[in-house]
Coordinates of C-alpha atoms in Angstrom, one line a residue:
M1 CA 0.0 0.0 -0.1
A2 CA 1.2 4.0 -0.8
S3 CA 2.9 5.0 2.4
G4 CA 6.1 6.9 3.6
V5 CA 6.1 10.3 1.9
S6 CA 9.1 12.6 3.6
K7 CA 9.0 15.9 4.4
P8 CA 9.2 18.1 1.7
E9 CA 11.6 20.8 1.5
S10 CA 9.6 24.0 1.3
S11 CA 8.5 22.9 4.7
G12 CA 11.6 23.3 6.3
L13 CA 12.5 26.5 4.5
L14 CA 9.2 28.0 6.2
S15 CA 10.6 26.2 9.5
A16 CA 13.6 27.8 9.1
R17 CA 12.2 31.8 8.3
R18 CA 10.0 31.0 11.2
D19 CA 12.9 30.5 13.8
A20 CA 15.2 33.3 12.4
V21 CA 12.4 35.7 12.8
V22 CA 11.3 34.6 16.3
L23 CA 15.5 34.3 17.1
T24 CA 15.8 38.0 16.5
V25 CA 12.7 39.7 17.7
L26 CA 13.7 38.0 21.0
I27 CA 17.3 38.9 20.6
S28 CA 16.3 42.7 19.7
A29 CA 13.6 42.7 23.0
V30 CA 16.5 41.6 25.1
M31 CA 19.1 43.9 24.1
L32 CA 16.8 46.5 24.5
L33 CA 15.4 45.6 28.2
I34 CA 19.4 45.4 28.7
W35 CA 20.3 49.0 27.5
N36 CA 17.0 50.6 28.9
G37 CA 18.0 49.3 32.8
S38 CA 21.5 50.2 32.3
A39 CA 20.8 54.0 31.3
F40 CA 18.0 53.9 34.4
F41 CA 20.7 52.9 36.8
N42 CA 23.3 55.5 35.1
H43 CA 20.2 57.7 35.4
M44 CA 19.8 57.0 39.4
R45 CA 23.0 57.7 40.2
I46 CA 23.5 61.2 38.3
E47 CA 20.1 62.1 38.9
G48 CA 18.6 61.0 42.2
G49 CA 16.0 63.9 42.6
Q50 CA 14.3 62.1 39.5
F51 CA 13.6 59.6 41.1
A52 CA 9.5 59.1 40.6
T53 CA 9.6 60.6 36.8
D54 CA 12.8 57.6 35.9
V55 CA 10.2 54.6 37.3
R56 CA 7.6 56.2 35.1
I57 CA 10.2 55.7 32.2
A58 CA 11.8 52.6 33.3
S59 CA 7.9 51.0 33.1
T60 CA 7.1 52.0 30.1
A61 CA 10.2 50.7 29.0
L62 CA 9.5 47.1 30.4
T63 CA 5.7 47.5 28.7
L64 CA 7.5 48.1 25.5
N65 CA 10.0 45.3 26.1
V66 CA 7.6 42.6 27.2
A67 CA 4.5 43.4 24.6
L68 CA 7.8 42.6 22.0
I69 CA 8.4 39.7 23.7
L70 CA 4.7 38.6 23.1
F71 CA 4.6 39.7 20.0
G72 CA 7.6 37.5 18.8
W73 CA 6.1 34.4 21.2
R74 CA 3.0 35.3 19.3
R75 CA 4.3 35.1 15.8
Y76 CA 6.4 32.4 16.3
V77 CA 3.4 30.2 17.5
D78 CA 1.8 31.5 14.0
L79 CA 4.6 30.6 11.5
Q80 CA 4.7 27.4 13.2
H81 CA 0.9 26.4 12.4
E82 CA 1.3 27.6 8.8
A83 CA 4.6 25.4 8.6
E84 CA 2.3 22.7 9.9
I85 CA -0.3 23.5 7.3
R86 CA 1.9 23.8 4.4
A87 CA 3.5 20.5 5.4
E88 CA 0.3 18.6 5.7
Q89 CA -0.9 20.4 2.3
E90 CA 2.7 19.4 0.2
R91 CA 2.3 15.4 1.9
R92 CA -1.5 14.8 0.8
A93 CA 0.1 16.6 -2.5
A94 CA 2.8 14.0 -2.5
L95 CA 0.8 11.2 -1.3
L96 CA -2.1 12.1 -4.3
A97 CA 0.9 12.3 -6.9
T98 CA 1.1 8.5 -6.0
T99 CA -1.6 7.1 -4.4
D100 CA -4.8 5.7 -7.0
P101 CA -7.8 8.0 -4.7
T102 CA -10.1 5.0 -4.8
T103 CA -8.4 2.1 -3.8
G104 CA -5.3 3.6 -1.8
L105 CA -3.2 1.5 -4.1
Y106 CA 0.2 3.1 -5.8
N107 CA -1.2 4.7 -9.5
R108 CA 1.7 4.6 -12.6
K109 CA 3.8 6.8 -10.6
G110 CA 4.0 5.4 -6.7
F111 CA 4.6 2.2 -8.3
A112 CA 7.4 3.1 -10.6
D113 CA 9.2 5.1 -7.8
R114 CA 8.6 2.4 -4.9
G115 CA 9.3 -0.6 -7.8
T116 CA 12.3 1.5 -8.3
Q117 CA 13.3 1.1 -4.4
L118 CA 12.6 -2.5 -4.5
C119 CA 14.2 -3.2 -7.2
A120 CA 17.4 -1.7 -5.7
E121 CA 16.9 -3.8 -2.7
A122 CA 16.3 -7.1 -4.6
A123 CA 19.5 -6.3 -7.1
E124 CA 21.3 -5.9 -3.6
C125 CA 21.2 -10.0 -2.1
G126 CA 20.9 -10.8 -5.7
A127 CA 17.4 -11.4 -6.3
D128 CA 15.1 -11.4 -9.3
L129 CA 12.5 -8.6 -10.1
V130 CA 8.9 -10.1 -11.2
I131 CA 6.1 -8.1 -12.4
I132 CA 2.9 -9.5 -12.6
S133 CA 0.1 -7.2 -15.0
F134 CA -3.7 -8.0 -14.7
Q135 CA -6.8 -6.6 -16.2
I136 CA -10.2 -6.8 -15.1
Q137 CA -12.4 -8.3 -17.6
R138 CA -15.7 -7.3 -17.8
F139 CA -15.4 -4.1 -15.4
K140 CA -16.9 -1.6 -17.7
T141 CA -19.9 -4.3 -18.0
V142 CA -20.3 -3.7 -14.0
N143 CA -20.5 0.1 -14.1
D144 CA -23.3 0.0 -16.9
Q145 CA -25.5 -2.4 -15.3
H146 CA -25.1 -1.9 -11.8
G147 CA -23.8 2.1 -11.7
Y148 CA -20.4 4.0 -11.0
D149 CA -20.7 3.5 -6.9
A150 CA -20.6 -0.5 -7.5
G151 CA -17.7 -0.5 -10.1
D152 CA -15.5 1.8 -7.4
W153 CA -17.2 -0.6 -4.3
L154 CA -15.6 -3.4 -6.8
L155 CA -12.3 -2.2 -6.9
K156 CA -11.5 -1.2 -3.7
S157 CA -12.9 -4.6 -2.2
I158 CA -10.8 -5.9 -4.8
A159 CA -7.5 -3.6 -3.3
A160 CA -8.7 -4.7 0.2
A161 CA -8.4 -8.5 -0.8
L162 CA -5.1 -8.4 -2.9
A163 CA -3.6 -6.4 0.0
S164 CA -4.7 -9.2 2.4
E165 CA -4.1 -12.1 0.6
L166 CA -0.3 -10.9 -0.3
G167 CA 0.8 -9.1 2.5
T168 CA 3.9 -6.3 2.8
E169 CA 5.7 -8.3 0.2
A170 CA 4.4 -7.1 -3.3
V171 CA 3.8 -3.7 -4.2
I172 CA 0.4 -3.3 -5.5
A173 CA -1.2 -0.6 -8.0
R174 CA -3.7 0.2 -9.8
L175 CA -2.5 1.5 -13.5
S176 CA -5.8 2.8 -15.1
G177 CA -9.5 2.1 -15.0
D178 CA -9.1 -2.0 -15.1
E179 CA -6.0 -2.7 -15.1
F180 CA -3.7 -3.8 -12.4
A181 CA 0.1 -4.7 -11.5
L182 CA 2.0 -6.0 -8.7
A183 CA 5.9 -6.2 -8.3
L184 CA 8.0 -8.1 -5.7
S185 CA 11.2 -9.8 -5.3
L186 CA 12.1 -13.6 -5.2
P187 CA 15.3 -15.4 -5.1
S188 CA 17.3 -16.3 -7.9
G189 CA 15.9 -19.5 -9.2
E190 CA 12.4 -19.4 -7.6
T191 CA 10.5 -17.6 -10.3
S192 CA 8.2 -21.1 -10.3
R193 CA 6.6 -19.3 -6.8
A194 CA 5.3 -16.2 -9.3
D195 CA 3.0 -18.7 -10.9
E196 CA 1.3 -19.5 -7.5
I197 CA 1.0 -15.8 -6.8
S198 CA -0.5 -15.0 -10.2
D199 CA -3.0 -18.1 -9.3
T200 CA -4.2 -16.3 -6.3
V201 CA -4.4 -12.7 -7.8
L202 CA -6.8 -14.1 -10.5
S203 CA -9.1 -16.5 -7.7
T204 CA -8.9 -13.3 -5.5
V205 CA -10.1 -10.8 -8.8
T206 CA -12.9 -12.9 -9.9
R207 CA -14.3 -14.1 -6.3
P208 CA -17.7 -13.7 -6.5
L209 CA -18.8 -10.7 -4.4
L210 CA -22.4 -9.2 -2.7
F211 CA -23.5 -5.5 -3.8
N212 CA -26.8 -4.7 -2.4
E213 CA -28.0 -8.0 -2.5
R214 CA -26.3 -8.5 -5.9
I215 CA -23.9 -11.4 -6.9
I216 CA -20.5 -9.4 -8.8
Q217 CA -18.6 -11.7 -10.6
V218 CA -15.8 -10.0 -13.0
G219 CA -12.5 -12.0 -14.9
A220 CA -9.3 -11.3 -15.1
F221 CA -6.1 -12.0 -18.1
A222 CA -2.8 -11.8 -16.0
G223 CA 0.8 -11.5 -17.3
I224 CA 4.2 -12.3 -16.2
A225 CA 7.6 -11.0 -16.4
A226 CA 10.5 -11.4 -14.6
V227 CA 14.4 -10.9 -14.9
P228 CA 17.3 -10.0 -12.4
A229 CA 16.8 -7.1 -10.3
A230 CA 20.3 -5.6 -11.3
G231 CA 19.8 -3.2 -14.0
A232 CA 16.6 -4.0 -14.3
S233 CA 13.8 -1.1 -15.2
I234 CA 10.8 -1.0 -14.1
P235 CA 8.9 0.7 -17.3
D236 CA 10.7 -2.1 -19.1
I237 CA 10.0 -5.1 -17.0
L238 CA 6.4 -3.7 -17.0
R239 CA 6.1 -3.3 -20.4
R240 CA 7.1 -7.0 -20.9
A241 CA 4.0 -8.3 -18.3
D242 CA 1.9 -6.2 -20.1
I243 CA 2.3 -7.8 -23.9
A244 CA 2.0 -11.1 -21.8
M245 CA -1.3 -9.7 -20.4
D246 CA -2.3 -8.8 -24.2
R247 CA -2.1 -12.2 -25.1
A248 CA -3.8 -14.3 -22.5
R249 CA -6.6 -11.4 -23.4
S250 CA -6.6 -11.9 -27.0
G251 CA -6.3 -15.7 -26.8
R252 CA -8.8 -15.5 -24.2
I253 CA -6.5 -17.7 -22.1
A254 CA -8.0 -18.3 -18.2
R255 CA -4.2 -18.7 -16.9
P256 CA -1.3 -16.5 -16.2
V257 CA 0.3 -16.3 -19.5
W258 CA 4.9 -15.6 -19.6
F259 CA 6.8 -13.1 -21.7
D260 CA 8.8 -14.8 -23.8
D261 CA 10.7 -12.3 -26.7
G262 CA 8.9 -14.1 -29.4
M263 CA 6.2 -12.1 -28.5
E264 CA 7.7 -9.0 -28.6
R265 CA 8.8 -9.6 -31.9
A266 CA 5.3 -10.4 -32.9
L267 CA 4.1 -7.3 -31.3
V268 CA 6.8 -5.6 -33.8
A269 CA 6.0 -7.0 -36.8
Q270 CA 1.9 -6.0 -36.6
G271 CA 3.6 -2.5 -35.8
E272 CA 5.5 -2.7 -38.9
I273 CA 1.9 -3.9 -40.5
E274 CA -0.2 -1.9 -38.9
Q275 CA 2.0 1.3 -40.4
G276 CA 2.5 -0.4 -43.6
I277 CA -1.5 -0.7 -43.6
R278 CA -2.2 3.1 -42.8
F279 CA 0.5 3.8 -45.6
G280 CA -0.8 1.3 -48.0
L281 CA -4.6 2.9 -47.8
E282 CA -3.0 6.0 -48.2
H283 CA -1.3 4.7 -51.8
G284 CA -4.0 2.3 -53.3
H285 CA -1.8 -0.9 -52.6
F286 CA -4.8 -2.9 -51.4
I287 CA -6.3 -4.6 -54.8
P288 CA -8.6 -7.3 -55.5
Y289 CA -8.4 -10.9 -56.7
F290 CA -11.2 -12.9 -58.0
E291 CA -11.7 -16.4 -56.8
P292 CA -13.9 -18.2 -59.6
Q293 CA -17.1 -19.0 -58.8
V294 CA -18.8 -22.5 -61.2
D295 CA -22.2 -23.8 -62.0
L296 CA -21.5 -27.5 -61.1
A297 CA -23.8 -28.7 -63.4
T298 CA -22.8 -26.9 -66.4
G299 CA -18.9 -26.5 -65.5
D300 CA -19.9 -22.3 -66.3
V301 CA -18.1 -19.5 -64.2
I302 CA -21.1 -17.3 -63.1
G303 CA -19.5 -15.6 -60.5
F304 CA -16.2 -14.5 -58.5
E305 CA -15.9 -13.7 -55.1
V306 CA -13.8 -10.8 -54.0
L307 CA -10.4 -11.3 -51.7
A308 CA -8.4 -8.8 -50.6
R309 CA -4.7 -8.8 -51.8
W310 CA -1.7 -6.3 -50.3
K311 CA 0.9 -5.7 -53.3
H312 CA 3.6 -4.2 -51.2
P313 CA 6.3 -2.4 -52.9
L314 CA 9.2 -4.8 -51.3
S315 CA 7.5 -7.9 -49.9
G316 CA 5.2 -8.5 -53.2
V317 CA 1.9 -9.7 -53.3
I318 CA 0.7 -10.4 -48.9
V319 CA -2.5 -12.8 -48.6
P320 CA -5.3 -11.2 -46.4
D321 CA -4.3 -13.6 -43.0
V322 CA -1.6 -11.5 -42.4
F323 CA -3.5 -8.0 -42.7
I324 CA -6.9 -8.5 -42.2
P325 CA -6.9 -9.3 -38.4
V326 CA -4.4 -6.2 -37.7
A327 CA -7.0 -3.9 -39.3
E328 CA -10.0 -5.2 -38.2
E329 CA -7.7 -4.6 -34.3
I330 CA -6.9 -0.7 -35.4
G331 CA -10.4 -0.1 -37.1
L332 CA -9.4 0.3 -40.3
I333 CA -11.2 -3.1 -41.8
G334 CA -14.2 -0.8 -43.5
R335 CA -11.8 1.4 -44.6
L336 CA -9.9 -1.1 -46.6
S337 CA -12.8 -3.3 -47.2
E338 CA -14.5 -0.3 -49.5
Q339 CA -11.8 0.6 -51.0
V340 CA -11.1 -3.2 -52.2
I341 CA -14.7 -3.6 -53.0
S342 CA -14.8 -0.3 -55.3
E343 CA -11.5 -1.3 -57.1
A344 CA -13.1 -4.5 -58.0
L345 CA -17.3 -2.8 -59.0
Q346 CA -15.2 -0.8 -61.1
Q347 CA -12.8 -3.4 -62.5
A348 CA -15.7 -5.7 -63.4
A349 CA -18.3 -3.4 -64.9
A350 CA -17.5 -4.1 -68.2
W351 CA -17.9 -7.9 -67.8
D352 CA -20.3 -10.5 -69.2
P353 CA -23.7 -8.9 -67.6
A354 CA -24.3 -12.6 -66.1
I355 CA -21.5 -12.3 -63.9
T356 CA -21.6 -11.7 -60.1
L357 CA -19.4 -10.5 -57.4
S358 CA -19.8 -11.8 -54.3
V359 CA -18.2 -9.2 -51.4
N360 CA -17.1 -10.1 -47.8
I361 CA -18.8 -7.3 -45.0
S362 CA -17.1 -8.5 -41.6
A363 CA -19.2 -8.3 -38.0
S364 CA -17.8 -4.6 -37.4
Q365 CA -19.0 -3.3 -40.7
L366 CA -22.3 -4.6 -39.8
T367 CA -22.2 -2.7 -36.7
D368 CA -22.3 0.9 -39.2
G369 CA -25.7 2.0 -39.7
W370 CA -24.6 4.3 -43.4
L371 CA -23.0 0.9 -45.0
A372 CA -25.9 0.2 -47.1
Q373 CA -25.8 4.0 -47.9
R374 CA -21.7 3.5 -48.4
I375 CA -22.6 0.3 -50.7
V376 CA -24.6 2.1 -52.7
R377 CA -22.9 5.2 -53.4
M378 CA -20.5 2.8 -54.7
L379 CA -22.7 0.8 -57.0
A380 CA -23.7 4.0 -58.6
E381 CA -19.5 5.3 -58.9
T382 CA -18.6 2.6 -60.8
T383 CA -22.0 1.6 -62.5
F384 CA -21.8 -1.5 -61.6
P385 CA -25.4 -3.1 -61.4
A386 CA -26.9 -3.9 -57.8
E387 CA -28.4 -7.0 -59.3
R388 CA -24.9 -8.4 -60.0
L389 CA -23.5 -7.7 -56.4
V390 CA -23.8 -10.6 -53.5
V391 CA -23.2 -9.3 -50.2
E392 CA -21.7 -12.0 -48.0
I393 CA -22.0 -12.1 -44.5
T394 CA -21.1 -14.8 -41.4
E395 CA -23.3 -16.2 -39.1
S396 CA -21.2 -14.6 -36.2
S397 CA -21.1 -11.4 -37.3
L398 CA -25.3 -11.5 -37.3
F399 CA -25.1 -11.6 -33.7
A400 CA -23.6 -8.1 -32.6
D401 CA -26.7 -6.2 -33.7
I402 CA -29.1 -8.2 -35.0
D403 CA -31.6 -5.5 -35.7
L404 CA -29.1 -3.6 -37.5
A405 CA -28.2 -6.3 -39.7
R406 CA -31.6 -7.0 -40.7
A407 CA -32.0 -3.1 -41.4
I408 CA -28.9 -2.8 -43.5
V409 CA -29.8 -6.0 -45.1
T410 CA -33.1 -4.9 -46.1
S411 CA -32.3 -1.5 -47.3
L412 CA -29.2 -3.9 -49.9
K413 CA -32.1 -5.6 -50.8
N414 CA -34.3 -2.9 -51.5
Q415 CA -32.0 -1.6 -54.1
G416 CA -31.6 -4.9 -55.8
V417 CA -28.4 -6.5 -54.1
R418 CA -28.2 -10.0 -53.4
L419 CA -27.5 -11.5 -49.9
A420 CA -25.2 -14.9 -49.2
L421 CA -24.7 -16.4 -45.3
D422 CA -21.4 -17.2 -45.3
D423 CA -19.7 -20.1 -43.6
F424 CA -22.9 -21.5 -42.4
G425 CA -22.3 -24.0 -40.1
T426 CA -19.3 -23.1 -38.2
G427 CA -20.0 -22.2 -34.3
F428 CA -23.7 -20.2 -34.4
S429 CA -25.7 -22.1 -37.4
S430 CA -29.4 -21.2 -36.6
L431 CA -32.4 -21.9 -38.8
A432 CA -33.7 -19.1 -37.7
H433 CA -31.4 -16.9 -39.7
I434 CA -32.7 -18.1 -42.9
R435 CA -36.1 -17.4 -42.2
S436 CA -35.6 -14.0 -40.5
L437 CA -33.6 -12.7 -43.4
P438 CA -33.6 -12.6 -47.0
F439 CA -30.8 -14.8 -47.5
D440 CA -30.6 -16.0 -51.8
I441 CA -27.3 -18.3 -51.2
I442 CA -26.0 -20.4 -48.3
K443 CA -22.4 -20.6 -48.5
I444 CA -21.5 -24.1 -46.9
D445 CA -17.5 -23.6 -45.1
R446 CA -14.8 -25.1 -46.6
S447 CA -14.1 -27.4 -43.5
F448 CA -17.1 -30.0 -43.7
V449 CA -15.4 -30.6 -47.6
A450 CA -11.9 -31.0 -45.9
N451 CA -13.7 -33.6 -43.7
L452 CA -15.5 -35.4 -46.1
N453 CA -13.4 -38.5 -46.4
S454 CA -12.5 -38.3 -42.7
K455 CA -15.4 -37.2 -41.2
R456 CA -18.7 -39.1 -41.9
E457 CA -21.0 -36.6 -40.6
S458 CA -19.5 -33.8 -42.9
A459 CA -21.3 -35.5 -45.9
A460 CA -24.8 -35.5 -43.5
I461 CA -24.5 -32.1 -42.6
I462 CA -23.9 -30.7 -46.7
R463 CA -26.8 -33.1 -47.4
A464 CA -29.3 -32.0 -45.0
V465 CA -28.1 -28.3 -45.8
T466 CA -29.2 -28.7 -49.5
T467 CA -31.9 -30.2 -48.9
L468 CA -33.1 -27.7 -46.4
A469 CA -32.0 -25.2 -49.1
A470 CA -33.9 -27.0 -51.6
A471 CA -37.2 -26.5 -50.4
L472 CA -36.6 -23.2 -49.4
S473 CA -35.5 -22.4 -53.2
V474 CA -32.1 -20.9 -52.0
P475 CA -29.4 -22.4 -54.1
V476 CA -26.1 -23.3 -52.1
C477 CA -22.3 -22.8 -52.8
V478 CA -20.1 -25.1 -51.6
E479 CA -16.1 -23.8 -50.5
G480 CA -13.0 -25.0 -50.5
I481 CA -13.5 -27.4 -53.3
E482 CA -9.4 -28.5 -54.3
S483 CA -10.1 -32.2 -55.9
E484 CA -11.9 -33.9 -58.2
D485 CA -13.0 -36.3 -55.7
A486 CA -14.4 -33.5 -53.5
Y487 CA -15.7 -32.4 -57.4
K488 CA -17.9 -35.0 -57.3
A489 CA -19.0 -35.7 -53.7
V490 CA -20.9 -32.4 -53.6
I491 CA -22.5 -32.6 -57.0
R492 CA -23.6 -35.8 -55.5
L493 CA -24.7 -34.4 -52.1
G494 CA -27.1 -31.6 -54.6
C495 CA -24.8 -29.1 -54.0
A496 CA -25.6 -26.3 -56.7
M497 CA -22.2 -24.0 -57.2
G498 CA -18.5 -24.5 -56.2
Q499 CA -15.5 -22.5 -55.6
G500 CA -12.2 -23.9 -54.9
W501 CA -8.8 -24.2 -56.1
Y502 CA -9.8 -27.1 -58.5
F503 CA -11.6 -24.3 -60.7
G504 CA -9.0 -21.8 -60.3
K505 CA -6.9 -20.4 -57.6
P506 CA -8.0 -16.1 -57.0
M507 CA -6.3 -14.1 -59.8
T508 CA -5.7 -10.2 -60.5
A509 CA -8.3 -8.3 -62.5
E510 CA -6.4 -9.1 -65.9
Q511 CA -6.6 -12.8 -65.1
A512 CA -10.5 -13.1 -64.8
R513 CA -11.2 -10.7 -68.0
E514 CA -8.5 -13.5 -69.7
L515 CA -10.6 -16.2 -68.6
L516 CA -14.0 -15.1 -69.2
D517 CA -12.9 -14.0 -73.1
A518 CA -11.4 -17.3 -73.3
R519 CA -15.1 -19.2 -72.2
H520 CA -16.8 -16.4 -74.2
R521 CA -14.3 -17.3 -77.3
A522 CA -14.3 -21.1 -76.7
N523 CA -18.6 -20.9 -76.0
E524 CA -17.7 -24.3 -73.5
P525 CA -17.4 -25.1 -70.0
T526 CA -14.5 -23.8 -68.1
L527 CA -13.6 -26.6 -65.5
P528 CA -10.5 -27.8 -65.4
A529 CA -9.8 -31.1 -68.5
A530 CA -9.8 -33.6 -65.4
A531 CA -13.0 -32.1 -64.0
A532 CA -15.1 -32.2 -67.3
G533 CA -13.6 -36.3 -67.8

């Protein structure tokens, strides 16, 4: 807990000034008293007849001297009181500068100061310094559901419980709203104790609490970093613990995660990708690639799915698995997606009017109430017919805000845009979605095709979906067809459309146009020779 603020230097200066003033007044009063007394007795010897007058003069002088002494004492008391008030104010200011006012724990500055002292103490005995960084999960939900008073009460309760569990060996701090850290020194080679302490922290933080007859329970993620205390830096160790904690949070890992150098390298790489994304968006480095979609009955290319590629000036073409997660994390996925879609629409506007384009919309984009208007604007700017556009939405993205998603897709449907339910059967399958939203196509996830030979239930699921879709007059498109066996299997299961590397890898706009031109010239199916046989 925060404690031990030293006496401020300004209070010492005030005390010295007080003592100097009082000492000057007292010396002056004593010297005046001695001088007046000496003058009085000299006058008595010389002028004996003036005794009564001299007594009056002496009495007056004595009274003035006493008054001066009393004034000096009063000034001494006042200055002493002023010094005490100033010292208390500066002590409180120093305490507020290093202490979190809600919990009484150290704040970030206090943690750095006290942690540095602890680091020096640990270095003297050759110990290691361990920092555990942890974050409360769903703390904002507590504030939203129960009010800020409940949130403050929760923080105070957690702080008190941690102090009780860990004792004085740990330096505990609240770094921000829901982020905490603790530092402690452990003998070299015994850092495994940090795992036990971290488990204690997580169990303490996540313990159910009763507030106003309501049970409040939160989660937590923790990261650990440990280094020899000699030459260690508190900000550097805390940064490493934070990186480990972020890994636990992003991976939804309930146990404490230890920092390793690979995490830092990954973070540096992610930072470079983030900068590259921002630069690439400004200079048009994100371009559309086109994956063929085929009518399985005739073998004709009937459309393309638009996929994003990063045309990096140094690294060449980069696949979306590298940059899409980063773009989503930094909030640029919408801008990136719209840039790629707009370019794809412009490229495909002059293609065969029977060819459709399928574009993917992320979950974050479906929370944007202006999404439908922007898509309609892109269609108008590129003169791409709305009926040739298919918007693909994954099942999981519908759960963020089903009402807003319904409003967006309804608006697009009113403009003639078609709608596809993407990755059907992965995680959140619900027939209610097919009934409640006007889907034109159901896309079966590639994982079912990949497991056709190893899992019998994959074939059963594909058959069930195609049967249901046929009853609803909704065609089914199967993703991930990469072999002749898979191609023949999905045809037997009743699928109408398919896509995958068996029909062609994602290609540039120029390659897609050449493919369509070749089909038009040959006026024959564009299936591979193996498939046609």
